[in-house]
Amino acid sequence: LKSSPSNNEEKEAQTQLTKSDELQRLHSQALSAYQKEDYEAAISLLDEILAVCVWDAELRELRAECYIKEGEPSKAISDLKAAAKLKNDNTEAFYKISKIYYQLGDHELSLSEVRECLKLDQDHKQCFSLYKQVKKLNKQIESAEEFIREGRYEDAISKYESVMKTEPEVPVYATRAKERICHCLSKNQQPVEAIKVCTEVLQLEPTNVNALKDRAEAYLLEDLYEE
């Protein structure tokens, strides 16, 4: 306005100023909603602000936190990935992305993201601790799958039992391990044990196609054709 106070410039500047005031008001409301744990309202307000302030890393991180609280981790990942690009050395974003992938059972992507965090700061305590855990789990799963490919089913079962001990807190890993143990038992001509483990998996995931197929194979071995 001070440099060239023509009518057009003034109109544009006043519009931007009004918009700026409005966004600051929305920002205060969003923070207030977040503090009151009304995450849905906070997301709605942050959507409005981020439609204008597309490159604001902190607002994206705040919206990601709201998505996590609302049980929408995949939307949180999208915001955190943007925040990781927008802010230099954003180890916190990489840590959170890795943690979400880990909780979802995607150990390979979790490992990849936590490595990005350690590239930025090799002494990052949280990332290093998570890295050790994910790397150990990842190695055990890879090793178990290698045994399955080689037809070494007993070894694979033993390795998947180790997986369940390594990660007892995140249920998805125990379910996946049991699904693969059920497969190994069926392939290893141990139908009674296979039926038991496959049934445990199907109680948790009634539509698990792999467990259904492996239990069917086990029933065939036992001549239980109706089942």
mmCIF file of C-alpha atoms in Angstrom:
data_model
loop_
_atom_site.group_PDB
_atom_site.id
_atom_site.type_symbol
_atom_site.label_atom_id
_atom_site.label_comp_id
_atom_site.label_asym_id
_atom_site.label_seq_id
_atom_site.Cartn_x
_atom_site.Cartn_y
_atom_site.Cartn_z
ATOM 1 C CA LEU A 1 0.000 0.000 0.000
ATOM 2 C CA LYS A 2 2.773 2.437 0.908
ATOM 3 C CA SER A 3 4.796 1.748 -2.241
ATOM 4 C CA SER A 4 1.989 2.270 -4.786
ATOM 5 C CA PRO A 5 -1.343 3.313 -3.331
ATOM 6 C CA SER A 6 -3.403 3.030 -6.526
ATOM 7 C CA ASN A 7 -7.047 1.960 -6.277
ATOM 8 C CA ASN A 8 -6.421 -1.538 -7.566
ATOM 9 C CA GLU A 9 -3.506 -2.150 -5.224
ATOM 10 C CA GLU A 10 -5.479 -0.842 -2.268
ATOM 11 C CA LYS A 11 -8.442 -3.092 -3.011
ATOM 12 C CA GLU A 12 -6.206 -6.163 -3.332
ATOM 13 C CA ALA A 13 -4.286 -5.310 -0.145
ATOM 14 C CA GLN A 14 -7.480 -4.764 1.855
ATOM 15 C CA THR A 15 -8.849 -8.110 0.618
ATOM 16 C CA GLN A 16 -5.653 -9.906 1.636
ATOM 17 C CA LEU A 17 -5.664 -8.178 5.018
ATOM 18 C CA THR A 18 -9.257 -9.230 5.665
ATOM 19 C CA LYS A 19 -8.426 -12.796 4.614
ATOM 20 C CA SER A 20 -5.374 -12.765 6.883
ATOM 21 C CA ASP A 21 -7.463 -11.672 9.894
ATOM 22 C CA GLU A 22 -10.012 -14.366 9.109
ATOM 23 C CA LEU A 23 -7.312 -17.059 8.930
ATOM 24 C CA GLN A 24 -5.841 -15.952 12.263
ATOM 25 C CA ARG A 25 -9.318 -16.221 13.806
ATOM 26 C CA LEU A 26 -9.741 -19.729 12.349
ATOM 27 C CA HIS A 27 -6.286 -20.652 13.645
ATOM 28 C CA SER A 28 -7.222 -19.612 17.214
ATOM 29 C CA GLN A 29 -10.449 -21.605 16.954
ATOM 30 C CA ALA A 30 -8.578 -24.668 15.644
ATOM 31 C CA LEU A 31 -6.085 -24.560 18.535
ATOM 32 C CA SER A 32 -8.928 -24.114 21.004
ATOM 33 C CA ALA A 33 -10.812 -27.116 19.515
ATOM 34 C CA TYR A 34 -7.609 -29.217 19.652
ATOM 35 C CA GLN A 35 -7.062 -28.332 23.320
ATOM 36 C CA LYS A 36 -10.684 -29.263 24.087
ATOM 37 C CA GLU A 37 -10.057 -32.608 22.310
ATOM 38 C CA ASP A 38 -12.711 -31.787 19.686
ATOM 39 C CA TYR A 39 -10.503 -33.166 16.917
ATOM 40 C CA GLU A 40 -13.217 -33.305 14.276
ATOM 41 C CA ALA A 41 -13.883 -29.553 14.616
ATOM 42 C CA ALA A 42 -10.133 -28.847 14.625
ATOM 43 C CA ILE A 43 -9.680 -30.818 11.376
ATOM 44 C CA SER A 44 -12.529 -28.920 9.710
ATOM 45 C CA LEU A 45 -10.997 -25.539 10.673
ATOM 46 C CA LEU A 46 -7.489 -26.617 9.653
ATOM 47 C CA ASP A 47 -8.867 -27.762 6.271
ATOM 48 C CA GLU A 48 -10.027 -24.185 5.638
ATOM 49 C CA ILE A 49 -6.695 -22.652 6.643
ATOM 50 C CA LEU A 50 -4.571 -25.160 4.707
ATOM 51 C CA ALA A 51 -6.598 -24.528 1.560
ATOM 52 C CA VAL A 52 -4.920 -21.080 1.613
ATOM 53 C CA CYS A 53 -1.706 -21.706 3.585
ATOM 54 C CA VAL A 54 -0.715 -24.824 1.658
ATOM 55 C CA TRP A 55 2.947 -24.741 2.695
ATOM 56 C CA ASP A 56 2.503 -24.468 6.475
ATOM 57 C CA ALA A 57 4.328 -27.476 7.957
ATOM 58 C CA GLU A 58 3.233 -26.841 11.541
ATOM 59 C CA LEU A 59 -0.449 -26.711 10.637
ATOM 60 C CA ARG A 60 -0.055 -29.979 8.734
ATOM 61 C CA GLU A 61 1.579 -31.556 11.777
ATOM 62 C CA LEU A 62 -1.293 -30.343 13.948
ATOM 63 C CA ARG A 63 -3.861 -31.783 11.538
ATOM 64 C CA ALA A 64 -1.904 -35.058 11.473
ATOM 65 C CA GLU A 65 -2.143 -35.207 15.287
ATOM 66 C CA CYS A 66 -5.919 -34.735 15.005
ATOM 67 C CA TYR A 67 -6.155 -37.518 12.391
ATOM 68 C CA ILE A 68 -4.206 -39.857 14.700
ATOM 69 C CA LYS A 69 -6.578 -39.075 17.578
ATOM 70 C CA GLU A 70 -9.552 -39.668 15.260
ATOM 71 C CA GLY A 71 -8.204 -43.064 14.201
ATOM 72 C CA GLU A 72 -7.353 -42.057 10.609
ATOM 73 C CA PRO A 73 -3.631 -42.910 10.415
ATOM 74 C CA SER A 74 -3.373 -42.968 6.613
ATOM 75 C CA LYS A 75 -4.536 -39.320 6.415
ATOM 76 C CA ALA A 76 -2.024 -38.442 9.141
ATOM 77 C CA ILE A 77 0.779 -40.030 7.076
ATOM 78 C CA SER A 78 -0.102 -37.846 4.097
ATOM 79 C CA ASP A 79 0.172 -34.629 6.182
ATOM 80 C CA LEU A 80 3.341 -35.766 7.949
ATOM 81 C CA LYS A 81 5.021 -36.613 4.628
ATOM 82 C CA ALA A 82 4.268 -33.092 3.417
ATOM 83 C CA ALA A 83 5.577 -31.644 6.706
ATOM 84 C CA ALA A 84 8.782 -33.684 6.370
ATOM 85 C CA LYS A 85 9.413 -32.069 2.964
ATOM 86 C CA LEU A 86 8.386 -28.548 3.998
ATOM 87 C CA LYS A 87 10.544 -28.261 7.106
ATOM 88 C CA ASN A 88 14.299 -28.894 7.113
ATOM 89 C CA ASP A 89 15.601 -31.738 9.291
ATOM 90 C CA ASN A 90 12.086 -32.710 10.379
ATOM 91 C CA THR A 91 13.118 -35.819 12.326
ATOM 92 C CA GLU A 92 9.893 -35.720 14.345
ATOM 93 C CA ALA A 93 7.742 -36.152 11.226
ATOM 94 C CA PHE A 94 9.815 -39.130 10.009
ATOM 95 C CA TYR A 95 9.607 -40.698 13.482
ATOM 96 C CA LYS A 96 5.826 -40.330 13.577
ATOM 97 C CA ILE A 97 5.386 -41.714 10.037
ATOM 98 C CA SER A 98 7.558 -44.716 10.910
ATOM 99 C CA LYS A 99 5.625 -45.290 14.135
ATOM 100 C CA ILE A 100 2.256 -45.210 12.310
ATOM 101 C CA TYR A 101 3.437 -47.664 9.631
ATOM 102 C CA TYR A 102 4.728 -49.928 12.404
ATOM 103 C CA GLN A 103 1.385 -49.855 14.250
ATOM 104 C CA LEU A 104 -0.389 -50.657 10.960
ATOM 105 C CA GLY A 105 1.821 -53.722 10.477
ATOM 106 C CA ASP A 106 3.860 -52.351 7.561
ATOM 107 C CA HIS A 107 7.309 -53.065 9.001
ATOM 108 C CA GLU A 108 9.163 -52.502 5.705
ATOM 109 C CA LEU A 109 7.864 -48.956 5.183
ATOM 110 C CA SER A 110 8.385 -48.281 8.891
ATOM 111 C CA LEU A 111 12.040 -49.265 8.548
ATOM 112 C CA SER A 112 12.488 -47.082 5.478
ATOM 113 C CA GLU A 113 11.043 -43.979 7.238
ATOM 114 C CA VAL A 114 12.959 -44.421 10.494
ATOM 115 C CA ARG A 115 16.183 -44.652 8.442
ATOM 116 C CA GLU A 116 15.355 -41.213 6.977
ATOM 117 C CA CYS A 117 15.122 -39.878 10.534
ATOM 118 C CA LEU A 118 18.536 -41.342 11.440
ATOM 119 C CA LYS A 119 20.096 -39.903 8.279
ATOM 120 C CA LEU A 120 19.199 -36.464 9.648
ATOM 121 C CA ASP A 121 20.225 -37.222 13.228
ATOM 122 C CA GLN A 122 22.009 -40.469 14.013
ATOM 123 C CA ASP A 123 21.749 -39.751 17.760
ATOM 124 C CA HIS A 124 17.943 -39.347 17.755
ATOM 125 C CA LYS A 125 16.996 -41.538 20.747
ATOM 126 C CA GLN A 126 13.390 -42.330 19.774
ATOM 127 C CA CYS A 127 14.281 -43.100 16.164
ATOM 128 C CA PHE A 128 17.241 -45.272 17.140
ATOM 129 C CA SER A 129 15.135 -47.251 19.614
ATOM 130 C CA LEU A 130 12.363 -47.753 17.029
ATOM 131 C CA TYR A 131 14.948 -48.626 14.366
ATOM 132 C CA LYS A 132 16.408 -51.442 16.493
ATOM 133 C CA GLN A 133 12.945 -52.888 17.130
ATOM 134 C CA VAL A 134 11.744 -52.698 13.512
ATOM 135 C CA LYS A 135 15.017 -53.995 12.118
ATOM 136 C CA LYS A 136 14.932 -57.031 14.414
ATOM 137 C CA LEU A 137 11.295 -57.799 13.534
ATOM 138 C CA ASN A 138 11.900 -57.229 9.827
ATOM 139 C CA LYS A 139 14.861 -59.632 9.856
ATOM 140 C CA GLN A 140 12.856 -62.349 11.610
ATOM 141 C CA ILE A 141 9.963 -62.061 9.132
ATOM 142 C CA GLU A 142 12.304 -62.090 6.110
ATOM 143 C CA SER A 143 14.087 -65.124 7.517
ATOM 144 C CA ALA A 144 10.773 -66.961 8.165
ATOM 145 C CA GLU A 145 9.586 -66.257 4.614
ATOM 146 C CA GLU A 146 12.896 -67.563 3.243
ATOM 147 C CA PHE A 147 12.374 -70.805 5.191
ATOM 148 C CA ILE A 148 8.856 -71.120 3.711
ATOM 149 C CA ARG A 149 10.237 -70.675 0.179
ATOM 150 C CA GLU A 150 12.751 -73.455 0.905
ATOM 151 C CA GLY A 151 10.031 -75.736 2.331
ATOM 152 C CA ARG A 152 11.630 -75.643 5.810
ATOM 153 C CA TYR A 153 8.287 -75.340 7.588
ATOM 154 C CA GLU A 154 9.440 -76.292 11.108
ATOM 155 C CA ASP A 155 12.109 -73.579 11.005
ATOM 156 C CA ALA A 156 9.587 -71.061 9.658
ATOM 157 C CA ILE A 157 7.143 -71.868 12.484
ATOM 158 C CA SER A 158 9.888 -71.388 15.059
ATOM 159 C CA LYS A 159 10.875 -68.060 13.491
ATOM 160 C CA TYR A 160 7.266 -66.786 13.457
ATOM 161 C CA GLU A 161 6.952 -67.769 17.128
ATOM 162 C CA SER A 162 9.950 -65.486 17.723
ATOM 163 C CA VAL A 163 8.136 -62.685 15.864
ATOM 164 C CA MET A 164 5.264 -62.916 18.360
ATOM 165 C CA LYS A 165 7.744 -62.668 21.248
ATOM 166 C CA THR A 166 9.571 -59.719 19.667
ATOM 167 C CA GLU A 167 6.350 -57.706 19.255
ATOM 168 C CA PRO A 168 3.677 -58.689 21.792
ATOM 169 C CA GLU A 169 2.112 -55.189 21.945
ATOM 170 C CA VAL A 170 0.925 -54.684 18.341
ATOM 171 C CA PRO A 171 -1.771 -57.316 17.597
ATOM 172 C CA VAL A 172 -1.401 -57.219 13.802
ATOM 173 C CA TYR A 173 2.008 -58.971 13.998
ATOM 174 C CA ALA A 174 0.682 -61.851 16.108
ATOM 175 C CA THR A 175 -2.243 -62.313 13.702
ATOM 176 C CA ARG A 176 0.063 -62.314 10.654
ATOM 177 C CA ALA A 177 2.470 -64.713 12.378
ATOM 178 C CA LYS A 178 -0.368 -67.115 13.212
ATOM 179 C CA GLU A 179 -1.635 -66.879 9.628
ATOM 180 C CA ARG A 180 1.789 -67.969 8.339
ATOM 181 C CA ILE A 181 2.133 -70.700 11.016
ATOM 182 C CA CYS A 182 -1.270 -72.025 9.928
ATOM 183 C CA HIS A 183 0.070 -72.115 6.348
ATOM 184 C CA CYS A 184 3.255 -73.957 7.409
ATOM 185 C CA LEU A 185 1.358 -76.574 9.431
ATOM 186 C CA SER A 186 -0.989 -77.221 6.530
ATOM 187 C CA LYS A 187 1.909 -77.574 4.076
ATOM 188 C CA ASN A 188 3.811 -79.729 6.565
ATOM 189 C CA GLN A 189 1.004 -82.312 6.669
ATOM 190 C CA GLN A 190 0.015 -81.452 10.257
ATOM 191 C CA PRO A 191 -3.722 -81.035 9.715
ATOM 192 C CA VAL A 192 -4.951 -81.171 13.320
ATOM 193 C CA GLU A 193 -2.558 -78.423 14.462
ATOM 194 C CA ALA A 194 -3.210 -76.445 11.250
ATOM 195 C CA ILE A 195 -6.987 -76.485 11.794
ATOM 196 C CA LYS A 196 -6.518 -75.231 15.374
ATOM 197 C CA VAL A 197 -4.233 -72.310 14.427
ATOM 198 C CA CYS A 198 -6.171 -71.380 11.282
ATOM 199 C CA THR A 199 -9.364 -71.271 13.351
ATOM 200 C CA GLU A 200 -7.688 -68.886 15.830
ATOM 201 C CA VAL A 201 -6.818 -66.572 12.923
ATOM 202 C CA LEU A 202 -10.354 -66.775 11.514
ATOM 203 C CA GLN A 203 -11.859 -65.865 14.881
ATOM 204 C CA LEU A 204 -9.879 -62.605 14.635
ATOM 205 C CA GLU A 205 -10.356 -62.118 10.872
ATOM 206 C CA PRO A 206 -13.346 -64.142 9.576
ATOM 207 C CA THR A 207 -12.645 -63.163 5.956
ATOM 208 C CA ASN A 208 -8.918 -63.969 5.943
ATOM 209 C CA VAL A 209 -8.627 -65.722 2.567
ATOM 210 C CA ASN A 210 -5.208 -67.290 3.256
ATOM 211 C CA ALA A 211 -6.355 -68.873 6.516
ATOM 212 C CA LEU A 212 -9.538 -70.157 4.847
ATOM 213 C CA LYS A 213 -7.515 -71.783 2.036
ATOM 214 C CA ASP A 214 -4.975 -73.313 4.412
ATOM 215 C CA ARG A 215 -7.687 -74.645 6.723
ATOM 216 C CA ALA A 216 -9.478 -76.132 3.702
ATOM 217 C CA GLU A 217 -6.237 -77.929 2.744
ATOM 218 C CA ALA A 218 -5.951 -79.251 6.309
ATOM 219 C CA TYR A 219 -9.572 -80.474 6.257
ATOM 220 C CA LEU A 220 -8.809 -82.344 3.000
ATOM 221 C CA LEU A 221 -5.880 -84.100 4.690
ATOM 222 C CA GLU A 222 -8.279 -85.216 7.438
ATOM 223 C CA ASP A 223 -10.927 -86.345 4.873
ATOM 224 C CA LEU A 224 -13.348 -83.753 6.307
ATOM 225 C CA TYR A 225 -14.826 -82.878 2.899
ATOM 226 C CA GLU A 226 -17.966 -81.086 4.119
ATOM 227 C CA GLU A 227 -15.862 -78.716 6.235
#
